[in-house]
Short mmCIF file of N, CA and C in Angstrom, two decimals:
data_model
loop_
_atom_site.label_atom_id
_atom_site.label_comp_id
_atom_site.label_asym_id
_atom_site.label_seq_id
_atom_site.Cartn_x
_atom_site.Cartn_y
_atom_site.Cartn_z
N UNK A 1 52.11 -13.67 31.07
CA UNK A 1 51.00 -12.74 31.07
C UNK A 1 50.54 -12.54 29.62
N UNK A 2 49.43 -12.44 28.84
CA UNK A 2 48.92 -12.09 28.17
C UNK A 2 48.76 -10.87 27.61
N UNK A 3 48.58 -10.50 26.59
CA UNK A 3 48.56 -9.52 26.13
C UNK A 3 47.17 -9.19 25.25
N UNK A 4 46.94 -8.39 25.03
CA UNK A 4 45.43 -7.77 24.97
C UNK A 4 45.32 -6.78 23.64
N UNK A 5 45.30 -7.06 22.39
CA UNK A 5 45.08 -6.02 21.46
C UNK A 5 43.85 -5.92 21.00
N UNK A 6 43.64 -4.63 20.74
CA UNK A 6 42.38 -4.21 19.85
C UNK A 6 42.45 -3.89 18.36
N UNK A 7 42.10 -5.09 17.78
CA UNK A 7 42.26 -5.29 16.21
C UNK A 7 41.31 -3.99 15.19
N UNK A 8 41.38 -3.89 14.20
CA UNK A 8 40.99 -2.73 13.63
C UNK A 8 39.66 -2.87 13.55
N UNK A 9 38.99 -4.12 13.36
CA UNK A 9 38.11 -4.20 12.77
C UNK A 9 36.76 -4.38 14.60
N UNK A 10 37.71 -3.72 15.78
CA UNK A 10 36.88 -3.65 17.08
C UNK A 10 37.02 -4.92 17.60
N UNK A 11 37.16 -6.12 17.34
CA UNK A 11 37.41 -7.03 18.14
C UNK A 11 38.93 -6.81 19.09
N UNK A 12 38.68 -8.01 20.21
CA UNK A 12 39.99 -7.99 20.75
C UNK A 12 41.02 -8.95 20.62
N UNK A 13 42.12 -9.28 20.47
CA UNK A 13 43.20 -10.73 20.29
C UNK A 13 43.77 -10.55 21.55
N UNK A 14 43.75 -11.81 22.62
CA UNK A 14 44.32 -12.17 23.29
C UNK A 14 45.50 -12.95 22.93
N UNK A 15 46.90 -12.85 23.61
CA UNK A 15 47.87 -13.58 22.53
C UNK A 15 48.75 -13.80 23.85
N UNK A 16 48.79 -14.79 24.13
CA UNK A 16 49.56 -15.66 25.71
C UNK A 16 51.18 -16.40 24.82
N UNK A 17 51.85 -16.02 25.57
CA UNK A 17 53.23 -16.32 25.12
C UNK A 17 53.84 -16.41 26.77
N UNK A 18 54.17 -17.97 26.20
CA UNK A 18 54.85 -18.76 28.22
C UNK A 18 56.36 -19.20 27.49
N UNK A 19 57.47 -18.96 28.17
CA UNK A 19 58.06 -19.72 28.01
C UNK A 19 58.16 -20.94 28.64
N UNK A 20 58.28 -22.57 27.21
CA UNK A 20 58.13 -23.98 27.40
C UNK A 20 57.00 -24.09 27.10
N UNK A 21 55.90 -23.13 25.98
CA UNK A 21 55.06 -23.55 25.66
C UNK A 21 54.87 -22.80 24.24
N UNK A 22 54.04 -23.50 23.14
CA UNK A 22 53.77 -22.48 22.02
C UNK A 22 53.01 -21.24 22.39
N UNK A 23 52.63 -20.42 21.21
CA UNK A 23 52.02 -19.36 21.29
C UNK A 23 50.91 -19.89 20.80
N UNK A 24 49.97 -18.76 22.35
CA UNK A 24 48.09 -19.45 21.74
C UNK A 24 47.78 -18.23 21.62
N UNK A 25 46.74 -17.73 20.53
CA UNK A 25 45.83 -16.60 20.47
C UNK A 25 44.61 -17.14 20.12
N UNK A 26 43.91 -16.01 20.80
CA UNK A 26 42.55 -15.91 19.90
C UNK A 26 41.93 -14.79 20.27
N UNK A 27 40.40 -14.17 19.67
CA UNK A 27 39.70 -13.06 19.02
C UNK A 27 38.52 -13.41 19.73
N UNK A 28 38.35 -12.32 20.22
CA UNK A 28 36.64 -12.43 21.28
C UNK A 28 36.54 -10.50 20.57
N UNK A 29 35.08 -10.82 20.86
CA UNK A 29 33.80 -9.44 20.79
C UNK A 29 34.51 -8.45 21.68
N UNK A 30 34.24 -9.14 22.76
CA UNK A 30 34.58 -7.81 24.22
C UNK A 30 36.05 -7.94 24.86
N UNK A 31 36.79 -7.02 25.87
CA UNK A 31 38.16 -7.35 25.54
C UNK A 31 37.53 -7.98 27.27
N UNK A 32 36.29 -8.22 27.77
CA UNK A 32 36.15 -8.81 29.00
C UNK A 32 36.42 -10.09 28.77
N UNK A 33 35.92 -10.37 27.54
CA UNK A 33 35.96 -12.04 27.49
C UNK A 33 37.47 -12.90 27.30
N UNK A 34 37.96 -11.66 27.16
CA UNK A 34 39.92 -11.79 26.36
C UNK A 34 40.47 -11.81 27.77
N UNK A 35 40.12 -10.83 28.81
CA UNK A 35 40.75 -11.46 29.79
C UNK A 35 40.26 -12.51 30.44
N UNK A 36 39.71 -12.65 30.70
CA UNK A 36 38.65 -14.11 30.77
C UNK A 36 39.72 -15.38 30.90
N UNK A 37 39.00 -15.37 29.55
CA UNK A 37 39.79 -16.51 28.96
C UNK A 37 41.19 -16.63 29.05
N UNK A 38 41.99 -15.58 28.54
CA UNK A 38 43.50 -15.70 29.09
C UNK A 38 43.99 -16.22 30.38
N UNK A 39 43.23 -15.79 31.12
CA UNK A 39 43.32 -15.57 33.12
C UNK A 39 43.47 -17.23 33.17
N UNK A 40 42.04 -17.47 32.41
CA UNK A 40 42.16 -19.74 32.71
C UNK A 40 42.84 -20.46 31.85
N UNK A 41 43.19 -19.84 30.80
CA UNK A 41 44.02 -20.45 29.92
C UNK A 41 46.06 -20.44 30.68
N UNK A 42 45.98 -19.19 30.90
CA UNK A 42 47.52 -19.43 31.61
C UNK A 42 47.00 -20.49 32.89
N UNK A 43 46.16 -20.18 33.56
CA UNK A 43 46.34 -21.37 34.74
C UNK A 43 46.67 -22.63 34.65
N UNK A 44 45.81 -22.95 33.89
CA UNK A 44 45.64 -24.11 33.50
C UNK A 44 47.10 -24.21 32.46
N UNK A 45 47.86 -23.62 32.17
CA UNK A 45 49.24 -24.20 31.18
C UNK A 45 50.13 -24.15 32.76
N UNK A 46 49.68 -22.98 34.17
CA UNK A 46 50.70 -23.37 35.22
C UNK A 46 50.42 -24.70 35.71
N UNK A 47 48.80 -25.04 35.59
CA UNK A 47 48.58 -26.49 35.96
C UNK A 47 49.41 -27.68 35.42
N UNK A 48 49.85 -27.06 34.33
CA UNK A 48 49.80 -28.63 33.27
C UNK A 48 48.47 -28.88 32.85
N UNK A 49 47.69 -28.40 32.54
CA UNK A 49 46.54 -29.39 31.83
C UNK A 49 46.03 -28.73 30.78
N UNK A 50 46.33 -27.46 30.57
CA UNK A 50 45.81 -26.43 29.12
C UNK A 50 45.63 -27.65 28.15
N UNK A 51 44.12 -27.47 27.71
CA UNK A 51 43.65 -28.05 27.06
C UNK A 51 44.04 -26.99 24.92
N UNK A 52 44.45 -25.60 25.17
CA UNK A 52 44.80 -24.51 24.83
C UNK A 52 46.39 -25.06 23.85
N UNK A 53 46.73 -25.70 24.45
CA UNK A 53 48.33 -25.70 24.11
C UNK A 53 49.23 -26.68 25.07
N UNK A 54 50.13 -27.56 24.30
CA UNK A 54 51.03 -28.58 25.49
C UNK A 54 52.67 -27.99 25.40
N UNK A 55 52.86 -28.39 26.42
CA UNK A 55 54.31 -27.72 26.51
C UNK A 55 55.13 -28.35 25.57
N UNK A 56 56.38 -27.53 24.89
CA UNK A 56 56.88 -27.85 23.70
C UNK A 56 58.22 -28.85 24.24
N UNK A 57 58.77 -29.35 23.38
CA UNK A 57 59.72 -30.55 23.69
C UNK A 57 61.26 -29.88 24.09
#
């Protein structure tokens, strides 16, 4: 699951931590777009195909 902070400067950091995979973040405007993106970004690492991050060795 992802996690959702609100940085000082009003943006939001989405920051996805799987175990068997690295840690991906990143910084959107609205915290809509943070879940967003998180929501298809984990799928796609349950898929196997995260284009986001490859599973670690």
């Amino acid at each position: 699951m992802a996690t959702l902070v609100k940085t000082p400067s009003g943006t939001w950091k989405a920051l996805i931590r799987k175990t068997g995979w690295p840690t991906v973040a990143k910084t959107f405007c609205t915290k809509r777009d943070a879940e967003d993106w998180s929501r298809r970004t984990e799928d796609e690492m349950v898929r196997g195909v995260s284009s986001a991050a490859a599973p670690s060795a």
